[in-house]
mmCIF file with all atom_site columns, C-alpha atoms in Angstrom:
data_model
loop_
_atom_site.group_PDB
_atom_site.id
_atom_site.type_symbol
_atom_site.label_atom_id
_atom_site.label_alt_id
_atom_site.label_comp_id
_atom_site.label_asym_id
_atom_site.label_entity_id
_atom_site.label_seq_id
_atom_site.pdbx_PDB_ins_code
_atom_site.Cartn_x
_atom_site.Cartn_y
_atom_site.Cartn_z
_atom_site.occupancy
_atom_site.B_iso_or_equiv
_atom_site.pdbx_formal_charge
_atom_site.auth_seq_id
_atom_site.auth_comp_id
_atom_site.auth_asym_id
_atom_site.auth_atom_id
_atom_site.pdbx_PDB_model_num
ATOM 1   C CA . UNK F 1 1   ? 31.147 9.502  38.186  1.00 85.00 ? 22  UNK F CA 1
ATOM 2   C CA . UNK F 1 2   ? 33.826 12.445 38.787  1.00 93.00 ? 23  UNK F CA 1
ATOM 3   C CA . UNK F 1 3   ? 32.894 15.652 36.902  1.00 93.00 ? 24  UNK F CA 1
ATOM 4   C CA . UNK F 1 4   ? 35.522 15.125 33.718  1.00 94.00 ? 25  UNK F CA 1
ATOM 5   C CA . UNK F 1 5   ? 33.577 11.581 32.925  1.00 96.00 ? 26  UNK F CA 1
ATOM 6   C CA . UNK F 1 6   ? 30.035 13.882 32.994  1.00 96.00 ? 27  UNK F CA 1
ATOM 7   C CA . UNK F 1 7   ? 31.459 16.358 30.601  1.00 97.00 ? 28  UNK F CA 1
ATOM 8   C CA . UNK F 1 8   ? 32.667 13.299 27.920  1.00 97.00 ? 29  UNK F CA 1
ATOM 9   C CA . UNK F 1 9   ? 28.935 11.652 28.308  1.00 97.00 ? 30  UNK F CA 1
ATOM 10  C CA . UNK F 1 10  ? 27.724 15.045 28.017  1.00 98.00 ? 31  UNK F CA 1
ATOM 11  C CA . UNK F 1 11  ? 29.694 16.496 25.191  1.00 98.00 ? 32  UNK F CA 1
ATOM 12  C CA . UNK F 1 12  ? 29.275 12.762 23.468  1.00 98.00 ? 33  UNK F CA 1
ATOM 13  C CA . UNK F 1 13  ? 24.864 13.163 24.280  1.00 98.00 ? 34  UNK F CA 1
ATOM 14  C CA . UNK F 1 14  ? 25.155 16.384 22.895  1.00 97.00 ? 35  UNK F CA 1
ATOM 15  C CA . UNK F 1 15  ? 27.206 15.837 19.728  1.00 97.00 ? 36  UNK F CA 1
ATOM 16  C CA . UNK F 1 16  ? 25.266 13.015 18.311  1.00 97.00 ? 37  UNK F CA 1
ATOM 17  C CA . UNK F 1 17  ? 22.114 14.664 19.074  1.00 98.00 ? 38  UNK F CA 1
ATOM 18  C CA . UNK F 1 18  ? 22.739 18.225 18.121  1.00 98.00 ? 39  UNK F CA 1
ATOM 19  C CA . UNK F 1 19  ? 24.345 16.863 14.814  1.00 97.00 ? 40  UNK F CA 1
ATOM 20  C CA . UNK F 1 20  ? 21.357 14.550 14.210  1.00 96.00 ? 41  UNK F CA 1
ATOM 21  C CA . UNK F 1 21  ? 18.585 16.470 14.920  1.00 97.00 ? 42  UNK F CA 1
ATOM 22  C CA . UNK F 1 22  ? 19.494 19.688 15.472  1.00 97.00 ? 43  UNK F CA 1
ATOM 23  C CA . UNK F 1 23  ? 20.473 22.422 18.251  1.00 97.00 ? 44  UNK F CA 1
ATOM 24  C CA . UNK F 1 24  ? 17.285 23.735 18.724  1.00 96.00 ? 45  UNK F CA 1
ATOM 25  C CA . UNK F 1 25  ? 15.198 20.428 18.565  1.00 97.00 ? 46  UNK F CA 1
ATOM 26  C CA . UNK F 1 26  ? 17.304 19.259 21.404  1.00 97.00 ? 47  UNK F CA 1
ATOM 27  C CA . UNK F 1 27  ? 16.663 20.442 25.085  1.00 95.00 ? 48  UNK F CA 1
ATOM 28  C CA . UNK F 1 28  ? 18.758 19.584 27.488  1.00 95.00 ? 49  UNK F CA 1
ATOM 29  C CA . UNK F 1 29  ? 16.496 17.024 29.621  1.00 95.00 ? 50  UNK F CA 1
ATOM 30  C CA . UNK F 1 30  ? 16.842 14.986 26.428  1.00 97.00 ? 51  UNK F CA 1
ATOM 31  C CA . UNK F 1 31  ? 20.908 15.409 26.568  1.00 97.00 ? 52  UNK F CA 1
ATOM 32  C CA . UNK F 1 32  ? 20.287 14.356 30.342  1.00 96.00 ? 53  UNK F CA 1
ATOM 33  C CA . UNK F 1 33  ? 18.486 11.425 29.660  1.00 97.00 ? 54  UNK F CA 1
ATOM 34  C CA . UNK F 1 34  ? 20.890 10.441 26.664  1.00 98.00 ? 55  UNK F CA 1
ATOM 35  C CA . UNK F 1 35  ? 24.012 10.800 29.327  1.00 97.00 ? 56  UNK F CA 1
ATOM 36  C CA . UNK F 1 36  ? 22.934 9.855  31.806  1.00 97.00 ? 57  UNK F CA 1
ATOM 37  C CA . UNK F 1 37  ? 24.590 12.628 33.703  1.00 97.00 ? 58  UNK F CA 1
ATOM 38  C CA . UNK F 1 38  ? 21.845 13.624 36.746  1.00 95.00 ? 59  UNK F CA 1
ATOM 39  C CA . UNK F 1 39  ? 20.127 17.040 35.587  1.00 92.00 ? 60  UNK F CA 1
ATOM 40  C CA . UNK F 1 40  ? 22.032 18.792 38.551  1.00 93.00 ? 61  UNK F CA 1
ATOM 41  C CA . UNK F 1 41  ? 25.326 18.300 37.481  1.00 95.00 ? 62  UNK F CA 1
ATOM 42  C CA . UNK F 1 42  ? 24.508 18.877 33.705  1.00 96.00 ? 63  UNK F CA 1
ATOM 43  C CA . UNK F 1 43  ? 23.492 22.410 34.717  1.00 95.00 ? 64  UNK F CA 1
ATOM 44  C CA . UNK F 1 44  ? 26.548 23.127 37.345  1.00 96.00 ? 65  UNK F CA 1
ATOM 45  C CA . UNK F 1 45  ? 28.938 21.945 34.457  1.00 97.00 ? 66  UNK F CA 1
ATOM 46  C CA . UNK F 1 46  ? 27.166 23.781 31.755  1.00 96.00 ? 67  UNK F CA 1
ATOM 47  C CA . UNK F 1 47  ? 24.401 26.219 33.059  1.00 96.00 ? 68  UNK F CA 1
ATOM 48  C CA . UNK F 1 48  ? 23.307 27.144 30.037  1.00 94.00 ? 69  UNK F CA 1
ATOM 49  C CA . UNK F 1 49  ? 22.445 25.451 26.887  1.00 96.00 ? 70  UNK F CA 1
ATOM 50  C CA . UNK F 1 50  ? 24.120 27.944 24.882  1.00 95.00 ? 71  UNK F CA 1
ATOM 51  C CA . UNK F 1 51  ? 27.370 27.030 27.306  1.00 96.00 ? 72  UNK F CA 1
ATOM 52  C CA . UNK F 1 52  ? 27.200 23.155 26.195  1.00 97.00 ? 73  UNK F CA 1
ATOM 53  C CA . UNK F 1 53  ? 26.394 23.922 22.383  1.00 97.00 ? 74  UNK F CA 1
ATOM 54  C CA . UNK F 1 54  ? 29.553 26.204 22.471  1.00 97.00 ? 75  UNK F CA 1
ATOM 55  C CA . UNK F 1 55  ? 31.725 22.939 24.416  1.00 97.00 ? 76  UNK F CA 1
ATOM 56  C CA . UNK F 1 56  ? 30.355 20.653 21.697  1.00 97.00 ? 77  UNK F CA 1
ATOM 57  C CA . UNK F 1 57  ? 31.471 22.749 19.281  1.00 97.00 ? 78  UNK F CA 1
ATOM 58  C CA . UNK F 1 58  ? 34.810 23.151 20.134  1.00 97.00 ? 79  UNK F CA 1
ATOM 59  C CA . UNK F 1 59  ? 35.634 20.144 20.698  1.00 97.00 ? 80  UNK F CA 1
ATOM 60  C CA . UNK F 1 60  ? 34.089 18.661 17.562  1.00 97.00 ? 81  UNK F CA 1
ATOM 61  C CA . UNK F 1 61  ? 36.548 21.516 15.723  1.00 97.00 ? 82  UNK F CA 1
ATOM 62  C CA . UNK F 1 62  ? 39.635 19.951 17.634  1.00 97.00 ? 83  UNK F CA 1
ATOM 63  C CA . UNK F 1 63  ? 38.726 16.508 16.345  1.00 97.00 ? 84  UNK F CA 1
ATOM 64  C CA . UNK F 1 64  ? 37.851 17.440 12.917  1.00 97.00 ? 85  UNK F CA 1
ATOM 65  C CA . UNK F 1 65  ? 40.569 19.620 12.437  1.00 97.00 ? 86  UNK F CA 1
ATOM 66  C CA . UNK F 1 66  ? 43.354 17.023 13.901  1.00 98.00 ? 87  UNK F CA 1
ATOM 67  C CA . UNK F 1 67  ? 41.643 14.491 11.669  1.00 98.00 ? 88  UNK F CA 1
ATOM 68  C CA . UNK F 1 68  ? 41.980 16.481 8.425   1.00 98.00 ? 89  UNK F CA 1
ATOM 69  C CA . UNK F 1 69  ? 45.374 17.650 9.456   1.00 98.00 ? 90  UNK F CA 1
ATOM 70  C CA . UNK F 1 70  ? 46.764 14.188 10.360  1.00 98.00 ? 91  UNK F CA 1
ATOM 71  C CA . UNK F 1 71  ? 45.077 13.036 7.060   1.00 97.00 ? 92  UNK F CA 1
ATOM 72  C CA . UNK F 1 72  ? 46.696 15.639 5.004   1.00 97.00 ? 93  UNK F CA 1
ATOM 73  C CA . UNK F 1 73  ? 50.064 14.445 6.535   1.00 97.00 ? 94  UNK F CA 1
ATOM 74  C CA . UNK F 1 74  ? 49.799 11.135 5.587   1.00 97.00 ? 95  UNK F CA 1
ATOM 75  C CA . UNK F 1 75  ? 48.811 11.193 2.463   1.00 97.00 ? 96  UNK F CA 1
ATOM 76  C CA . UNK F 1 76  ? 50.699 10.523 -0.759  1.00 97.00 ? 97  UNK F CA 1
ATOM 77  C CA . UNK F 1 77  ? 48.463 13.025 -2.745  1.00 96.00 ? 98  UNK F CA 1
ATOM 78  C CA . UNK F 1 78  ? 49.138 17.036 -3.016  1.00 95.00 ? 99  UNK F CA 1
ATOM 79  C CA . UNK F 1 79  ? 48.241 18.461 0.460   1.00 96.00 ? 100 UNK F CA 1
ATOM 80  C CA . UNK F 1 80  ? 45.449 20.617 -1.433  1.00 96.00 ? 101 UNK F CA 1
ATOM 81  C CA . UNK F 1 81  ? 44.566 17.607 -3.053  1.00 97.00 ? 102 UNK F CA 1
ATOM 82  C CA . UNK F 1 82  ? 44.328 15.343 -0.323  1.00 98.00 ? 103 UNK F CA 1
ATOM 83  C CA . UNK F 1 83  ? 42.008 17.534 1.476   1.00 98.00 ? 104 UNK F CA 1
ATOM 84  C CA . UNK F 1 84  ? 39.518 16.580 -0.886  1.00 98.00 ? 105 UNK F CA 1
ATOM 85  C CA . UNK F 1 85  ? 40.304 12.927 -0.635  1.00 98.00 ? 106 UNK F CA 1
ATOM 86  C CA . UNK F 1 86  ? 39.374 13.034 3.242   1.00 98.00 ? 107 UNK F CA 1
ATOM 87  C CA . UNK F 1 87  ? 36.004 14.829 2.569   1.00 98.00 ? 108 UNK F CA 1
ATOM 88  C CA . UNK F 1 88  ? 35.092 12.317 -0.072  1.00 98.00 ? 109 UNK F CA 1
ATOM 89  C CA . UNK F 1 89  ? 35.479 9.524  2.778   1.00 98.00 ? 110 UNK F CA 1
ATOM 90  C CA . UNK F 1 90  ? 33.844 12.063 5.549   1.00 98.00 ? 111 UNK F CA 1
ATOM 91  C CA . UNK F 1 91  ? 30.866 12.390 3.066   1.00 98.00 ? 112 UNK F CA 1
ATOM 92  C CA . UNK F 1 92  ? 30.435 9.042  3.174   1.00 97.00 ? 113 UNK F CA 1
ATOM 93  C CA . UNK F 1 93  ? 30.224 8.392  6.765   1.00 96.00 ? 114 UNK F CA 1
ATOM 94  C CA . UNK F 1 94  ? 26.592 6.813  7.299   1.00 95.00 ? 115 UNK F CA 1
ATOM 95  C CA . UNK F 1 95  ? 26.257 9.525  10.066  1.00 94.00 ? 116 UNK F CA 1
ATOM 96  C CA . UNK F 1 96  ? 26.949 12.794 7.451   1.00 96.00 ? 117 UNK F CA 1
ATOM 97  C CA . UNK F 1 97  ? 24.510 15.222 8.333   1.00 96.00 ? 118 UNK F CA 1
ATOM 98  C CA . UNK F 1 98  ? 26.986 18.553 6.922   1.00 96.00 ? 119 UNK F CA 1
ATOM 99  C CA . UNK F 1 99  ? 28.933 20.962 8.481   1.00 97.00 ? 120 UNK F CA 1
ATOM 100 C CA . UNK F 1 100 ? 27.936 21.171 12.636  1.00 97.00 ? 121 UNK F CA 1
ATOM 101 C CA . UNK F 1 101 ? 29.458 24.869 11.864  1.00 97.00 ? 122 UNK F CA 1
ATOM 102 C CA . UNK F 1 102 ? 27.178 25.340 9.281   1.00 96.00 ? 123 UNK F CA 1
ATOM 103 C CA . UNK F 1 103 ? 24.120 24.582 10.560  1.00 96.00 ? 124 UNK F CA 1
ATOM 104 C CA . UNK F 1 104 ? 24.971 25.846 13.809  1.00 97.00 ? 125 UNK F CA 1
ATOM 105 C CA . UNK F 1 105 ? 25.006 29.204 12.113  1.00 96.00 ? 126 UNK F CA 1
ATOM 106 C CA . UNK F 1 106 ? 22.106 28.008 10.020  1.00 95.00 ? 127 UNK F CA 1
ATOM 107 C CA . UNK F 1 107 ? 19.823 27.434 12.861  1.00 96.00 ? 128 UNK F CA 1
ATOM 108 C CA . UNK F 1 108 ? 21.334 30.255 15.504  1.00 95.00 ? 129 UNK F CA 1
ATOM 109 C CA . UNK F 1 109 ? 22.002 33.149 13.091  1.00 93.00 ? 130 UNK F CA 1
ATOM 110 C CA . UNK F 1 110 ? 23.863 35.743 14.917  1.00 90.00 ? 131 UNK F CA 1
ATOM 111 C CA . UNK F 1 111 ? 23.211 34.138 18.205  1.00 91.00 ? 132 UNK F CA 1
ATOM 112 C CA . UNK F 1 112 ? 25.914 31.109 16.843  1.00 92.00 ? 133 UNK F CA 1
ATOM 113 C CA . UNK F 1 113 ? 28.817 30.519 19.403  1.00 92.00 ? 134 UNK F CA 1
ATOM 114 C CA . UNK F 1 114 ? 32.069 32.413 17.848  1.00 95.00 ? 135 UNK F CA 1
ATOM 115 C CA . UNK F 1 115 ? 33.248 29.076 17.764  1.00 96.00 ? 136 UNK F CA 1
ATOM 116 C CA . UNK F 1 116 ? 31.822 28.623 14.124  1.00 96.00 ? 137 UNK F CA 1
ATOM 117 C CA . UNK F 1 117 ? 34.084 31.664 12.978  1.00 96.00 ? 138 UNK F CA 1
ATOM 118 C CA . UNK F 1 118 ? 37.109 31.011 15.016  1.00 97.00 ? 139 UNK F CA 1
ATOM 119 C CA . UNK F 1 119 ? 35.995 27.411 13.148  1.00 97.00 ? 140 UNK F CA 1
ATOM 120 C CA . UNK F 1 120 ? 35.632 29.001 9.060   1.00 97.00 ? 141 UNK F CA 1
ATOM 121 C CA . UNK F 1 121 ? 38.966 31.322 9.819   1.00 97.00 ? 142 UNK F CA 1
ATOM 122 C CA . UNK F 1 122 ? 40.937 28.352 10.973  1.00 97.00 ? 143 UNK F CA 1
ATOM 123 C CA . UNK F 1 123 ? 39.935 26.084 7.666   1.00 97.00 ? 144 UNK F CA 1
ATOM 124 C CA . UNK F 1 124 ? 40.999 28.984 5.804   1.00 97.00 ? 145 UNK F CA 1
ATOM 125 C CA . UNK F 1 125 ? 44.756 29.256 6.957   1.00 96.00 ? 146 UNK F CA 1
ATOM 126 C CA . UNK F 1 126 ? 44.489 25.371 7.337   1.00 96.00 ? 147 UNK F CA 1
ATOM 127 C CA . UNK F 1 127 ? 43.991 25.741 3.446   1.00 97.00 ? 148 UNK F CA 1
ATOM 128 C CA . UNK F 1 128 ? 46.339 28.686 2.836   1.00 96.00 ? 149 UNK F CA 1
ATOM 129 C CA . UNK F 1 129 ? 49.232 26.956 4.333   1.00 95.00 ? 150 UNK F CA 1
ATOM 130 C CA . UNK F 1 130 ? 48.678 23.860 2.128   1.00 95.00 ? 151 UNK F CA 1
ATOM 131 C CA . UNK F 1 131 ? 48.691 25.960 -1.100  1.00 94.00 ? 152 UNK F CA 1
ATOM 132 C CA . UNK F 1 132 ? 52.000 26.170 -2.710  1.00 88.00 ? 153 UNK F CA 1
ATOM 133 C CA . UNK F 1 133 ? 53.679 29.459 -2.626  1.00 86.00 ? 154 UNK F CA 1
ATOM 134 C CA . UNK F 1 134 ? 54.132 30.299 -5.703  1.00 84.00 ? 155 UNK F CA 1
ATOM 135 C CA . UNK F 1 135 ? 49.948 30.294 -6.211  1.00 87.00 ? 156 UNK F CA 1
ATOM 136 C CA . UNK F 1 136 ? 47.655 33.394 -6.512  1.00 87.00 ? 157 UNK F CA 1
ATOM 137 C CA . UNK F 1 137 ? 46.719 35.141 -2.817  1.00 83.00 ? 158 UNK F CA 1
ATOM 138 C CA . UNK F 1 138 ? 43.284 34.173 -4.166  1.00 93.00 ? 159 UNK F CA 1
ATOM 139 C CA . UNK F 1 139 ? 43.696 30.323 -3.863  1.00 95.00 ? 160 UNK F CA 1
ATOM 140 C CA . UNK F 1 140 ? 42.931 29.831 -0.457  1.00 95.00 ? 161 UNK F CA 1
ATOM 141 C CA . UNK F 1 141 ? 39.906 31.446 -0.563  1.00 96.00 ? 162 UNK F CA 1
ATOM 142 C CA . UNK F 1 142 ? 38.467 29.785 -3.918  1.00 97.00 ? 163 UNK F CA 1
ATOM 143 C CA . UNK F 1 143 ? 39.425 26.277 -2.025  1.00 97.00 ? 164 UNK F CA 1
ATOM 144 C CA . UNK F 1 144 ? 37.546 27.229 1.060   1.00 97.00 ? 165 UNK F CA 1
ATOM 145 C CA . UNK F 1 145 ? 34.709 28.152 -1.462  1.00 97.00 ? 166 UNK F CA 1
ATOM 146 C CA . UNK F 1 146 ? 35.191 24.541 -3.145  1.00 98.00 ? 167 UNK F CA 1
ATOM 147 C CA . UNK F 1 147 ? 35.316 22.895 0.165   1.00 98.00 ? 168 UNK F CA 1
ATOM 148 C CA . UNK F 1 148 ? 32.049 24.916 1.741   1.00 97.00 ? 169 UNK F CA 1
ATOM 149 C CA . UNK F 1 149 ? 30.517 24.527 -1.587  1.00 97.00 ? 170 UNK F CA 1
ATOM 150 C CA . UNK F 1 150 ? 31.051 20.439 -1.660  1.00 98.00 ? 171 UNK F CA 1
ATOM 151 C CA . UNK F 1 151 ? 29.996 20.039 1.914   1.00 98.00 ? 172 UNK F CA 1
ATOM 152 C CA . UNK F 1 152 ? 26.707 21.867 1.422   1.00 97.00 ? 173 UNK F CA 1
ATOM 153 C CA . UNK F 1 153 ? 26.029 19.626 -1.958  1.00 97.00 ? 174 UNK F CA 1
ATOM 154 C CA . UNK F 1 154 ? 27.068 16.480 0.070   1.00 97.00 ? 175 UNK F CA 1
ATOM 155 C CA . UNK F 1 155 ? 24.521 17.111 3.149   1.00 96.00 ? 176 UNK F CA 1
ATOM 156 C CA . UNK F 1 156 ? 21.628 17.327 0.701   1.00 95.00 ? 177 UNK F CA 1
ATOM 157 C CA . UNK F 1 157 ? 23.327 14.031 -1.259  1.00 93.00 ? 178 UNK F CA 1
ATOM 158 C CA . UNK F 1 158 ? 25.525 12.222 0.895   1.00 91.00 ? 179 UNK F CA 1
ATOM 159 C CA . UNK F 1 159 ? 28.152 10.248 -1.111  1.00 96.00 ? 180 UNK F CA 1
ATOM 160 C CA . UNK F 1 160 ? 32.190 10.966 -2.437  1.00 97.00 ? 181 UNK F CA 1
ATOM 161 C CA . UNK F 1 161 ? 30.949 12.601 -5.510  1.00 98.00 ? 182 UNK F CA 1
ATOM 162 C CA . UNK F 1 162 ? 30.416 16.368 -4.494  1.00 98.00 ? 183 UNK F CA 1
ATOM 163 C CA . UNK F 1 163 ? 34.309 15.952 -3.116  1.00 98.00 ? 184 UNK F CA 1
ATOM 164 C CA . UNK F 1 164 ? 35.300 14.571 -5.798  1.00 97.00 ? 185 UNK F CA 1
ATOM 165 C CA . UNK F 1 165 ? 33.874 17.337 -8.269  1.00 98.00 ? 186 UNK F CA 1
ATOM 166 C CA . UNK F 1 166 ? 35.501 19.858 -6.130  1.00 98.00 ? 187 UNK F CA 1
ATOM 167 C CA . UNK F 1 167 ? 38.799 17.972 -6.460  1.00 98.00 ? 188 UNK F CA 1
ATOM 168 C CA . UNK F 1 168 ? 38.403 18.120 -10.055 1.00 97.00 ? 189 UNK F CA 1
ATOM 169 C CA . UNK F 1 169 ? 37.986 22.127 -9.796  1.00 97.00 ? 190 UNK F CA 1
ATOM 170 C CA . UNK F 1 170 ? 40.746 22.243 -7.288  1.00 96.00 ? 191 UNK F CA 1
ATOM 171 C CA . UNK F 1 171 ? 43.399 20.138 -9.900  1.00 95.00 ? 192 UNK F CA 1
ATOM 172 C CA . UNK F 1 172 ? 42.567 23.077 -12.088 1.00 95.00 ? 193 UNK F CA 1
ATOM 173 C CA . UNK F 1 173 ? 43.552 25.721 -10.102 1.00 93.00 ? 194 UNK F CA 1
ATOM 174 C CA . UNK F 1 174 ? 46.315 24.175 -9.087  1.00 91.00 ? 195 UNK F CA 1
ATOM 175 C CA . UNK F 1 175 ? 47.315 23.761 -12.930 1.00 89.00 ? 196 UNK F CA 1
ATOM 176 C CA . UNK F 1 176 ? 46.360 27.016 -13.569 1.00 82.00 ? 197 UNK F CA 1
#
């Protein structure tokens, strides 16, 4: 096993288990075991834990980002619109356990990798560049309130409906 094949079993240990149970309920013998990547190696590629929650993160941002993004694209709907659309089927993933961002900053405070700003900041223009131009400065940041707000509703309920609610909202805004 060459060292880029230990980071993917690594980074793919650590994002199913971080996101399931939780940064700070996983150590990183448990990742080990999980990967199968020899304890060693874990620690020359990521010597810290706080080194391999940051990698998890950012690479879970480049794949949820593309995926929003490339759903966005392809949709028929209103880009605003169709953002909701994609959280409605992301809520209802059987594996939904929130925002990683979130409650990466829920469970690390302050200590949370920058990643889960640079992560916030980066929705937020994602959203103000889908809003159409001739809409209030302010729209961006009621969406990214809608969105937030709907993914914090759907980790405690799992299902489309907090999405769709929000899409509801959204419509309005837009009309307004």
């Amino acid at each position: 096993m060459d060292d880029e094949e230990a980071r993917t079993r690594l980074l793919d240990a650590a994002e199913e288990l971080f996101y399931r149970h939780g940064i700070q309920a996983v150590g990183m013998d448990r990742i080990r075991t999980a990967s199968g990547v020899p304890l060693k190696r874990l620690y020359r590629l990521y010597p810290a834990k706080e080194s391999l929650v940051t990698a998890y993160l950012e690479r879970r941002d480049r794949r949820w980002t593309a995926s929003l993004r490339a759903s966005v694209a392809t949709s028929a709907q209103p880009p605003v619109l169709a953002v909701f659309d994609w959280l409605a089927r992301w809520f209802s993933e059987p594996d939904f356990r929130g925002c990683a961002f979130l409650n990466a900053y829920g469970e690390l405070g302050a200590a949370a990798p920058e990643v889960v700003r640079v992560h916030k900041a980066e929705l937020h223009a994602l959203l103000a560049g889908l809003v159409p131009a001739a809409a209030p400065p302010a729209l961006a940041d009621q969406l990214l309130i809608l969105v937030e707000g709907a993914t914090t509703v759907a980790a405690l309920s799992p299902g489309p409906e907090p999405a769709l609610r929000a899409r509801e909202v959204a419509e309005a805004l837009l009309r307004a």
